[in-house]
Amino acid sequence: MSHISDLISTDIEQYLKAHERKGLLRFITCGSVDDGKSTLIGRLLFESKMLFEDQLAAIEADSKKFGTQGDEIDFALLVDGLAAEREQGITIDVAYRFFSTDRRKFIVADTPGHEQYTRNMVTGASTADAAILMVDARKGILTQTRRHSYLMSLIGIRHIVVAINKMDLVDYSEKTYSRIVEEYREFARQLGLGEVTFIPMSAFKGDNITSHSERMPWFHGTTLMGYLETVELEEERLQQGPFRMPVQWVNRPNLDFRGFAGSIASGVVRPGDRIRVQPSGKESTIARIVTYDGDLEQAVAGQSITLTLADEIDISRGDVISGISAPAETADQFEATLVWMHEEPLLPGRSYLLKIGTRTVTAQVSEIKYQVNVNTLEHTAAKKLELNAIGVCNLTLDRAIAFDPYEVNQDTGGLILIDRMTNSTVGAGMLKFALRRSQNIHMQHVDVDKNARGTNKSQKPCLLWLTGLSGAGKSTIANLVETRLHARGHHTYLLDGDNVRHGLNRDLGFTDADRVENIRRVAEVGKLMVDAGLIVLTAFISPFRSEREMAKDLVAEGEFIEVFIDTPLSVAEDRDPKGLYKKARRGELKNFTGIDSVYEAPENPQIHIDTTQQTPEQAADSIVAVLEERGMLAVG
């Protein structure tokens, strides 16, 4: 289905070819609640002849049942598809709709106006070339108008239409329109917004949507459809930038062909061009540009291609192929702006997966520099980011990546954060710049390595991680294990939770954020001690699976042994050797694990100690036996 075109009936093949060659504009509608976003999209679908007769009949029937426009068609119902949306008369989720005209194809995202759905608005805006910010002419610039404006500036949408809607309800007043324009221009200046176009309209009546309204003869600007059909496409701008292609797949169908497939993020590439592969920095020359339909003489931003090179160099998925004259940057530490999108808050020090382009790495937020109040643009201190919060943070990655600042290239500067345990997307972010220390600090080569140190001690170094509730017996069992290993001449060190908090972690409390940082520091110290060739024991509650997983990833495969000291809460509470459970029950001790703070038990520990069935001595013997079975204690 499409808009009306004579070619449909006279030459369908020619029509389809013409339709295929049209440019595609992605745009969003946003603004405060009930400013008319859904009505506008419904009007655009209606005006572009994108509705079947049965759809029109259905919307007429729904308008009588759910509509808010009396006997007339309520165009908003074309987009508000959820039952809850129709019942409440609001947009909750992002709704995508396609339509086309003779000049262009369009994908529009109708984003929710409520503050609690900020993450949905960010999702819809992440791929948009332009935005229509709806303003109710009766209400003017509202808090949510400012909020969405800030988000648009943050995401980097370059083309913005401020659609001053419902002009029919203010008698098409030029004075009202001018007042809103003046107020918004001042706010846009503070945000540094670039191109802003103002259009007075009535989405319900159709004024200034596809044709100029006779009821507003004082307005001489473009119609909304005229703007959408002529605004610059993002692909056109990106074609002027330096060449970037994240490698999605290494194509090796046989011994005679090795190509690197991906979608061009920016620039133009031709056979014979010199390129640099990052982050390795290796260079070569483009030999061929391969597609299903044959080789190309050039390829541009937005095309999916396979490149072959003149030289055999190592390239993997996630690498970025750049033009030699202006290559991407590489770094492993950044300042970034993050939008948090999950009910569980972002905690500094917690380990997440970070996906940028086709590369996935492990990342931590090392510091939240400040949180942004998007209603006032005020910067406030924050120890964590809650759902829908926006913060400027320092990110630390486990390896260097190729990138561009987000404002230069959204494909190579935009990222998402993924929960390591659930694989859920929990945040989205924009890289601002690499931290200077990322360029100045490098790993120094040493001649004596971990294996040499372990061999010298006749053992294999490892990190023995004891976890369990307070009072489970972790410290007692760890101490017994170390005593047995020491008696056999092995080199060990015990990191105990209470002891570490007297020194290294004396500045930390017991909030979730402090617990995460506590374990992060201990894990890093444990990693260094393993590198020294020691058998390292830790005795920490370490209540969160994600932090134990982070500790595991710091050492080599097979060097992390998780020991679950399994004690029922009732048993641990009866023991209560330090009187902590009694304090917690009386409300004198906040954030106590097992009472008012969660403990996430290991799902697949390497060693499971049931303290209701084993004495501490028996538990210690069984742990030493596992070390012997794994060959940790007899290295010649």
XYZ file of C-alpha atoms in Angstrom:
636
model
C 0.000 0.000 0.000
C 1.160 3.539 -0.655
C 0.102 7.033 -1.410
C -1.836 7.719 -4.606
C 0.347 7.478 -7.741
C -0.637 7.092 -11.395
C 2.267 4.679 -11.868
C 0.545 2.104 -9.668
C -2.084 1.464 -12.335
C 0.042 2.187 -15.439
C 3.499 0.743 -14.676
C 3.836 -1.043 -11.356
C 7.467 -2.082 -11.949
C 8.486 1.512 -12.659
C 6.618 2.630 -9.550
C 8.431 0.091 -7.373
C 11.814 1.136 -8.782
C 11.026 4.795 -8.117
C 9.855 3.920 -4.609
C 13.086 1.991 -3.953
C 15.251 4.991 -4.908
C 13.506 7.397 -2.530
C 15.375 8.671 0.490
C 14.181 7.587 3.942
C 13.653 10.125 6.740
C 13.318 8.876 10.304
C 11.740 11.355 12.689
C 10.040 11.437 16.077
C 7.188 13.350 17.630
C 7.696 14.376 21.239
C 6.522 16.917 23.790
C 4.289 17.085 26.823
C 1.245 14.922 27.507
C -1.800 15.646 25.313
C 0.002 18.101 23.027
C -1.309 16.223 19.977
C 1.557 13.946 18.935
C -0.571 10.918 18.096
C -3.194 13.085 16.401
C -0.521 14.594 14.165
C 0.776 11.211 13.048
C -2.748 10.011 12.383
C -3.321 13.122 10.276
C -0.090 12.498 8.300
C -1.149 8.896 7.609
C -4.570 10.112 6.488
C -3.216 12.905 4.267
C -0.650 10.602 2.617
C -3.418 8.107 1.744
C -1.871 5.371 3.878
C -5.168 3.969 5.155
C -7.339 1.207 3.730
C -11.100 1.641 3.670
C -11.563 -0.950 6.431
C -9.025 0.928 8.580
C -10.983 4.146 8.107
C -14.180 2.317 9.057
C -12.489 0.872 12.140
C -11.094 4.216 13.253
C -14.498 5.828 12.831
C -16.007 3.146 15.065
C -13.184 3.458 17.624
C -13.585 7.242 17.623
C -17.157 6.846 18.806
C -16.064 4.432 21.554
C -12.694 5.834 22.704
C -12.379 9.177 20.925
C -12.026 12.620 22.456
C -13.190 14.670 19.442
C -16.950 14.309 19.645
C -18.487 13.062 16.397
C -15.317 13.641 14.368
C -12.494 11.181 13.685
C -9.926 10.942 16.483
C -6.707 10.437 14.475
C -4.721 9.681 17.641
C -6.345 6.244 17.813
C -4.438 5.222 14.669
C -1.273 5.261 16.756
C -2.350 4.647 20.361
C -2.668 0.894 19.970
C -2.352 -0.313 23.563
C -5.551 -0.771 25.514
C -4.115 1.264 28.378
C -3.294 4.089 25.969
C -6.820 4.236 24.645
C -8.344 4.065 28.096
C -6.114 6.847 29.463
C -5.850 8.889 26.269
C -2.035 8.953 26.441
C 0.951 7.370 24.687
C 2.893 4.861 26.813
C 5.140 2.917 24.463
C 6.948 4.034 21.301
C 4.759 3.494 18.233
C 6.401 3.338 14.799
C 4.522 4.097 11.578
C 5.560 4.135 7.919
C 4.216 6.387 5.168
C 5.471 7.858 1.927
C 4.970 10.682 -0.575
C 6.154 11.154 -4.130
C 9.449 12.560 -2.819
C 10.337 10.482 0.245
C 9.653 7.541 2.522
C 9.174 8.163 6.240
C 9.348 6.243 9.496
C 7.879 8.184 12.412
C 8.167 7.243 16.074
C 5.435 8.523 18.377
C 7.152 8.840 21.770
C 5.433 9.113 25.176
C 5.178 12.448 26.958
C 5.113 11.317 30.589
C 8.335 11.768 32.578
C 8.348 8.133 33.737
C 8.630 7.007 30.099
C 11.799 8.999 29.377
C 13.664 5.810 28.448
C 11.001 5.078 25.809
C 11.481 8.562 24.353
C 15.266 8.059 24.198
C 14.757 4.704 22.457
C 12.559 6.280 19.792
C 14.935 9.210 19.262
C 18.118 7.150 19.001
C 17.776 6.588 15.225
C 15.949 9.810 14.297
C 17.181 12.349 11.736
C 14.662 14.982 12.817
C 12.182 15.728 15.593
C 8.775 17.384 15.798
C 8.371 18.938 19.233
C 4.676 19.502 19.898
C 3.607 22.514 21.945
C -0.007 23.157 22.978
C -0.681 26.788 21.978
C -2.903 27.206 25.056
C -0.242 26.032 27.534
C 2.999 27.218 25.931
C 6.419 25.880 26.965
C 6.035 23.316 29.775
C 8.497 21.385 31.917
C 8.233 18.302 29.704
C 8.790 20.478 26.623
C 12.105 21.544 28.127
C 12.877 17.986 29.184
C 12.408 16.572 25.694
C 14.340 19.483 24.201
C 17.289 18.633 26.419
C 17.069 14.967 25.431
C 17.046 15.933 21.746
C 20.178 18.031 22.246
C 21.751 15.162 24.163
C 20.993 12.575 21.488
C 22.216 14.955 18.804
C 19.116 15.445 16.655
C 20.126 18.238 14.313
C 16.795 19.149 12.716
C 13.966 20.231 15.010
C 10.472 21.492 14.222
C 8.631 23.221 17.044
C 5.027 22.531 16.059
C 2.802 24.987 17.910
C -0.349 22.911 17.827
C -4.035 23.494 18.586
C -3.974 26.978 17.061
C -7.690 26.497 16.385
C -8.264 26.673 20.151
C -6.599 30.113 20.441
C -8.398 31.600 17.411
C -5.250 31.253 15.281
C -3.635 34.101 17.231
C -0.365 35.395 15.776
C 0.400 37.045 19.119
C 0.194 33.709 20.949
C 2.414 32.074 18.329
C 5.050 34.841 18.524
C 5.182 34.715 22.319
C 5.863 30.961 22.309
C 8.496 31.315 19.571
C 10.360 33.985 21.516
C 10.297 31.975 24.743
C 11.513 28.778 23.067
C 14.295 30.499 21.127
C 15.804 31.703 24.415
C 15.704 28.181 25.866
C 17.135 26.673 22.642
C 20.030 29.117 22.858
C 20.889 27.811 26.345
C 20.920 24.235 25.040
C 22.951 25.101 21.967
C 20.301 23.694 19.621
C 21.127 24.336 16.006
C 18.433 24.418 13.331
C 14.966 25.077 14.807
C 11.926 25.671 12.568
C 8.624 26.960 13.959
C 5.248 26.036 12.409
C 1.811 27.030 13.764
C -0.726 24.293 13.074
C -3.803 22.363 14.024
C -3.222 18.635 13.672
C -6.918 18.019 14.278
C -8.134 20.484 11.620
C -5.223 19.924 9.218
C -3.911 23.530 9.211
C -0.359 23.878 7.813
C 0.110 20.115 7.638
C 0.184 19.517 3.880
C -0.959 22.929 2.636
C -0.866 26.490 3.934
C -3.788 27.436 6.130
C -6.077 30.215 4.965
C -6.873 30.832 8.639
C -3.277 31.922 9.339
C -2.423 34.276 6.431
C 0.200 35.954 8.636
C 2.412 32.822 8.543
C 4.682 32.608 5.460
C 6.896 29.654 6.416
C 6.877 26.044 5.241
C 4.167 23.482 5.860
C 5.092 20.487 7.973
C 5.064 18.101 5.002
C 7.085 20.570 2.959
C 9.715 20.583 5.707
C 9.803 16.791 6.041
C 10.223 16.326 2.286
C 13.201 18.701 2.003
C 15.169 18.501 5.280
C 18.684 17.044 4.907
C 18.922 13.304 5.526
C 21.466 12.071 8.050
C 22.947 9.689 5.463
C 23.707 12.640 3.183
C 25.648 14.371 5.984
C 27.500 11.213 6.986
C 28.695 10.660 3.436
C 30.770 13.823 3.818
C 32.565 12.469 6.907
C 35.696 10.290 7.204
C 35.347 6.626 6.276
C 34.265 4.282 9.072
C 33.092 0.665 8.833
C 32.683 -1.482 11.957
C 33.420 -5.101 11.009
C 30.358 -7.248 11.594
C 31.561 -10.507 10.119
C 34.748 -12.028 8.702
C 33.587 -13.766 5.494
C 35.706 -16.824 4.681
C 33.655 -19.143 2.425
C 36.753 -20.872 1.028
C 40.572 -20.760 1.070
C 40.682 -18.247 -1.788
C 38.466 -15.533 -0.307
C 38.695 -13.516 2.925
C 36.477 -10.465 3.223
C 35.264 -8.175 5.962
C 31.532 -7.455 5.996
C 29.756 -4.530 7.613
C 27.624 -1.429 7.152
C 29.431 1.823 6.369
C 28.875 4.241 9.265
C 30.273 7.291 7.449
C 32.264 8.407 4.438
C 32.999 6.935 1.024
C 35.344 4.083 0.096
C 36.866 3.046 -3.239
C 39.252 0.286 -4.382
C 42.804 1.521 -3.947
C 42.046 3.574 -0.799
C 44.500 3.212 2.084
C 42.854 2.153 5.351
C 43.770 1.618 8.982
C 42.280 -1.140 11.141
C 41.624 -0.152 14.725
C 42.384 -0.588 17.551
C 45.380 -2.579 16.230
C 46.567 0.267 13.956
C 47.516 -2.058 11.077
C 47.273 -0.604 7.575
C 46.453 -1.935 4.121
C 44.762 -1.046 0.805
C 41.205 -1.802 -0.369
C 41.359 -4.426 -3.127
C 37.652 -4.969 -3.865
C 34.210 -3.822 -2.725
C 32.058 -6.955 -2.954
C 28.252 -7.149 -2.932
C 25.686 -9.780 -3.898
C 25.061 -7.919 -7.174
C 28.752 -7.625 -8.043
C 31.761 -5.461 -7.264
C 31.351 -1.703 -6.791
C 33.589 1.174 -7.840
C 32.612 3.023 -4.661
C 30.372 2.604 -1.610
C 28.899 5.248 0.696
C 27.460 5.610 4.203
C 24.450 3.369 4.781
C 25.512 0.601 2.365
C 26.259 -2.942 3.522
C 29.332 -4.325 1.766
C 32.242 -6.739 2.022
C 35.788 -5.393 1.671
C 38.828 -7.383 0.615
C 42.328 -6.079 1.316
C 45.633 -6.217 -0.520
C 47.425 -7.549 2.577
C 46.773 -10.452 4.939
C 46.269 -8.692 8.284
C 44.450 -9.806 11.411
C 40.937 -8.327 11.585
C 38.117 -9.514 13.836
C 34.462 -8.711 14.465
C 34.245 -5.415 16.333
C 37.304 -3.841 14.711
C 36.756 -0.573 12.844
C 38.160 0.038 9.359
C 38.977 3.746 8.968
C 40.304 5.993 6.239
C 44.047 6.552 6.618
C 43.811 10.354 6.502
C 41.416 10.706 9.450
C 41.273 7.459 11.463
C 39.071 6.890 14.485
C 40.492 7.376 17.969
C 41.296 4.488 20.322
C 41.050 4.473 24.124
C 39.842 2.434 27.093
C 38.663 5.241 29.418
C 36.074 7.884 28.567
C 33.791 10.593 29.777
C 30.281 9.723 28.662
C 26.689 10.793 29.197
C 24.472 7.904 30.308
C 20.698 7.526 30.340
C 19.739 4.843 32.855
C 16.886 2.624 31.680
C 16.417 -0.028 34.373
C 14.633 -0.337 37.708
C 17.852 -1.516 39.389
C 20.092 1.562 39.768
C 23.472 2.038 38.131
C 26.207 1.546 40.738
C 29.796 2.749 40.192
C 32.232 -0.163 40.179
C 29.660 -2.704 38.991
C 30.683 -4.562 35.869
C 28.469 -4.313 32.760
C 28.772 -5.344 29.132
C 29.218 -2.365 26.824
C 28.227 -2.643 23.166
C 29.428 -0.025 20.696
C 28.960 -0.733 17.013
C 29.781 -4.413 16.586
C 32.187 -4.571 19.556
C 31.202 -5.873 23.011
C 33.562 -5.315 25.955
C 33.385 -5.298 29.749
C 32.963 -1.860 31.331
C 32.586 -0.187 34.694
C 31.381 3.254 35.640
C 34.369 4.364 37.702
C 32.794 7.671 38.749
C 29.500 9.534 38.438
C 30.692 13.111 37.967
C 27.199 14.581 38.232
C 23.543 13.961 37.477
C 21.596 16.334 35.239
C 18.238 17.703 36.338
C 16.719 17.862 32.868
C 13.930 20.156 34.032
C 16.305 22.888 35.274
C 19.597 21.745 33.605
C 21.160 21.879 37.093
C 24.106 19.563 37.848
C 23.745 17.643 41.123
C 25.967 15.134 42.946
C 24.938 11.476 42.742
C 26.270 8.151 44.023
C 24.016 6.142 41.720
C 21.637 6.654 38.810
C 18.002 5.615 39.192
C 15.535 4.750 36.406
C 15.308 7.548 33.777
C 18.181 9.489 35.379
C 20.837 11.104 33.183
C 24.406 11.454 34.384
C 27.858 12.373 33.149
C 30.220 9.551 34.128
C 33.723 8.191 33.679
C 33.797 4.786 31.977
C 36.615 2.240 32.238
C 36.792 -0.615 29.704
C 38.763 -3.848 29.890
C 40.400 -3.123 26.519
C 40.863 -0.311 24.036
C 38.186 0.312 21.399
C 37.962 2.450 18.268
C 35.492 5.328 18.567
C 34.460 8.823 17.519
C 32.818 11.360 19.821
C 29.053 10.911 19.632
C 28.504 14.419 18.271
C 30.734 13.504 15.308
C 29.363 10.020 14.560
C 26.473 8.415 16.402
C 27.263 4.910 15.115
C 30.844 4.910 16.441
C 30.113 7.048 19.509
C 26.816 5.638 20.787
C 26.708 2.733 23.230
C 24.415 0.559 25.292
C 25.101 -1.073 28.661
C 23.938 -4.656 29.207
C 23.434 -6.499 32.491
C 25.920 -9.370 32.586
C 23.561 -11.742 34.388
C 20.242 -11.151 32.601
C 21.495 -9.821 29.233
C 18.979 -6.960 29.542
C 19.771 -3.522 28.140
C 20.025 -1.280 31.201
C 21.446 1.965 29.835
C 22.305 3.974 26.755
C 25.141 6.418 26.410
C 27.095 8.858 24.301
C 30.899 8.974 24.364
C 32.163 12.540 24.782
C 35.957 12.138 24.756
C 38.776 9.849 25.874
C 40.274 10.571 29.280
C 43.849 11.762 29.108
C 45.074 8.989 31.377
C 43.790 6.488 28.814
C 46.516 7.672 26.445
C 49.262 8.124 29.053
C 49.054 4.857 30.992
C 50.244 1.621 29.380
C 50.902 -1.915 30.609
C 54.609 -2.419 31.289
C 56.213 -5.688 30.191
C 57.879 -7.735 32.932
C 60.186 -10.720 32.440
C 59.057 -12.710 35.494
C 55.415 -13.650 34.998
C 52.689 -15.345 37.013
C 53.594 -18.856 35.861
C 57.231 -18.381 36.817
C 56.286 -17.120 40.256
C 53.866 -20.023 40.813
C 56.379 -22.622 39.661
C 58.972 -21.178 42.028
C 56.472 -21.782 44.857
C 55.527 -25.300 43.636
C 51.862 -24.336 43.206
C 49.352 -22.940 40.769
C 48.072 -19.519 41.827
C 44.317 -19.159 42.214
C 41.602 -17.012 43.798
C 39.520 -19.006 46.300
C 36.359 -16.905 46.795
C 34.276 -17.799 49.872
C 30.804 -16.236 49.875
C 27.811 -16.581 52.189
C 25.675 -14.818 54.762
C 27.092 -13.094 57.806
C 27.662 -15.776 60.434
C 27.885 -18.576 57.878
C 31.463 -19.376 58.909
C 33.411 -17.957 55.951
C 36.267 -16.482 57.987
C 36.564 -19.548 60.203
C 36.718 -21.958 57.256
C 39.071 -19.713 55.235
C 41.416 -19.471 58.211
C 41.449 -23.264 58.603
C 42.156 -23.743 54.865
C 45.071 -21.309 54.998
C 46.472 -22.997 58.114
C 46.447 -26.381 56.360
C 48.063 -24.985 53.181
C 50.709 -23.114 55.175
C 51.581 -26.296 57.092
C 52.230 -27.981 53.738
C 54.608 -25.209 52.682
C 52.317 -23.319 50.289
C 52.333 -19.551 49.820
C 48.960 -18.027 50.615
C 47.214 -14.852 51.683
C 43.799 -14.419 53.292
C 41.745 -11.300 52.523
C 39.056 -11.144 55.198
C 36.061 -8.810 54.980
C 36.416 -7.186 58.401
C 40.206 -6.876 58.173
C 40.088 -5.164 54.776
C 37.565 -2.604 56.073
C 40.096 -1.521 58.706
C 42.471 -0.318 56.006
C 41.984 -0.480 52.245
C 38.195 -0.038 52.440
C 37.842 1.957 55.651
C 36.132 4.771 53.708
C 33.244 2.548 52.570
C 29.888 1.971 54.216
C 27.276 -0.701 53.594
C 25.014 0.751 50.920
C 24.676 -1.244 47.705
C 27.045 1.181 45.967
C 29.645 0.823 48.742
C 29.333 -2.967 48.732
C 30.005 -3.006 44.989
C 33.100 -0.809 45.412
C 34.251 -2.928 48.362
C 34.259 -6.084 46.249
C 35.765 -4.317 43.231
C 38.789 -3.230 45.252
C 39.211 -6.647 46.851
C 38.966 -8.362 43.462
C 41.663 -6.084 42.023
C 43.946 -6.788 44.998
C 43.218 -10.511 44.624
C 44.166 -10.322 40.940
C 47.538 -8.761 41.817
C 48.214 -11.420 44.452
C 47.352 -14.205 42.013
C 49.775 -12.597 39.585
C 52.362 -12.804 42.375
C 51.910 -16.586 42.327
C 49.927 -16.870 45.583
C 46.926 -18.966 46.529
C 44.559 -16.181 47.596
C 41.586 -16.752 49.895
C 38.802 -14.206 50.369
C 36.061 -14.278 52.986
C 33.387 -11.731 52.054
C 29.609 -11.807 52.016
C 29.879 -10.428 48.438
C 26.074 -10.509 48.074
C 25.758 -9.722 44.351
C 26.359 -12.259 41.578
C 27.495 -9.548 39.171
C 30.430 -8.574 41.418
C 31.497 -12.194 41.912
C 31.342 -12.611 38.137
C 33.485 -9.488 37.764
C 36.091 -10.962 40.150
C 36.086 -14.177 38.136
C 36.750 -12.298 34.904
C 39.813 -10.558 36.362
C 41.825 -13.784 36.525
C 42.561 -16.456 33.947
C 40.290 -19.388 33.121
C 40.349 -21.957 35.955
C 41.972 -19.631 38.495
C 38.711 -18.506 40.159
C 37.099 -21.005 42.526
C 33.766 -19.921 43.993
C 33.032 -21.518 47.364
C 29.446 -21.160 48.605
C 29.331 -21.390 52.404
C 25.659 -22.332 52.483
C 23.959 -21.581 55.794
C 20.210 -20.962 56.165
C 19.337 -17.477 57.383
C 17.706 -18.889 60.512
C 20.889 -20.788 61.442
C 23.130 -17.795 60.769
C 20.800 -15.620 62.833
C 20.880 -18.078 65.746
C 24.682 -18.038 65.695
C 24.944 -14.246 65.364
C 28.555 -14.186 66.698
C 28.807 -10.387 66.451
C 25.254 -9.521 67.477
C 24.606 -7.922 64.057
C 21.349 -9.705 63.294
C 19.834 -8.521 66.574
C 20.803 -4.927 65.732
C 19.356 -5.283 62.243
C 16.075 -6.689 63.588
C 15.830 -3.722 65.961
C 16.368 -1.329 63.070
C 19.728 -0.154 64.414
C 21.697 -1.522 61.449
C 20.547 -0.571 57.969
C 21.306 -2.392 54.691
C 22.150 -5.650 56.479
C 22.387 -8.613 54.117
C 19.602 -11.123 54.599
C 17.389 -8.682 56.517
C 16.874 -5.516 54.475
C 19.501 -6.084 51.760
C 19.426 -8.956 49.279
C 21.859 -11.874 49.096
C 22.097 -13.514 45.665
C 23.255 -17.081 46.248
C 25.676 -18.654 43.729
C 23.929 -20.658 41.042
C 26.823 -22.958 40.055
C 29.620 -22.716 42.642
C 32.716 -24.868 42.133
C 32.531 -25.897 45.819
C 29.315 -26.087 47.840
C 29.707 -26.305 51.618
C 26.554 -27.116 53.590
C 27.407 -26.002 57.123
C 24.377 -27.819 58.550
C 26.025 -31.094 57.434
C 29.775 -30.339 57.775
C 31.909 -28.976 60.590
C 34.352 -26.142 59.765
C 37.220 -28.686 59.890
C 35.465 -31.023 57.452
C 34.683 -28.082 55.162
C 38.346 -27.016 55.174
C 39.477 -30.553 54.357
C 37.049 -30.795 51.436
C 38.267 -27.468 49.999
C 41.918 -28.570 50.210
C 40.940 -31.842 48.526
C 39.442 -29.943 45.577
C 42.654 -27.893 45.244
C 44.614 -31.156 45.097
C 42.263 -32.614 42.451
C 42.719 -29.483 40.320
C 46.507 -29.784 40.500
C 46.969 -26.502 42.373
C 49.174 -27.924 45.094
C 51.775 -30.057 43.303
C 53.658 -28.167 40.621
C 57.270 -29.217 40.058
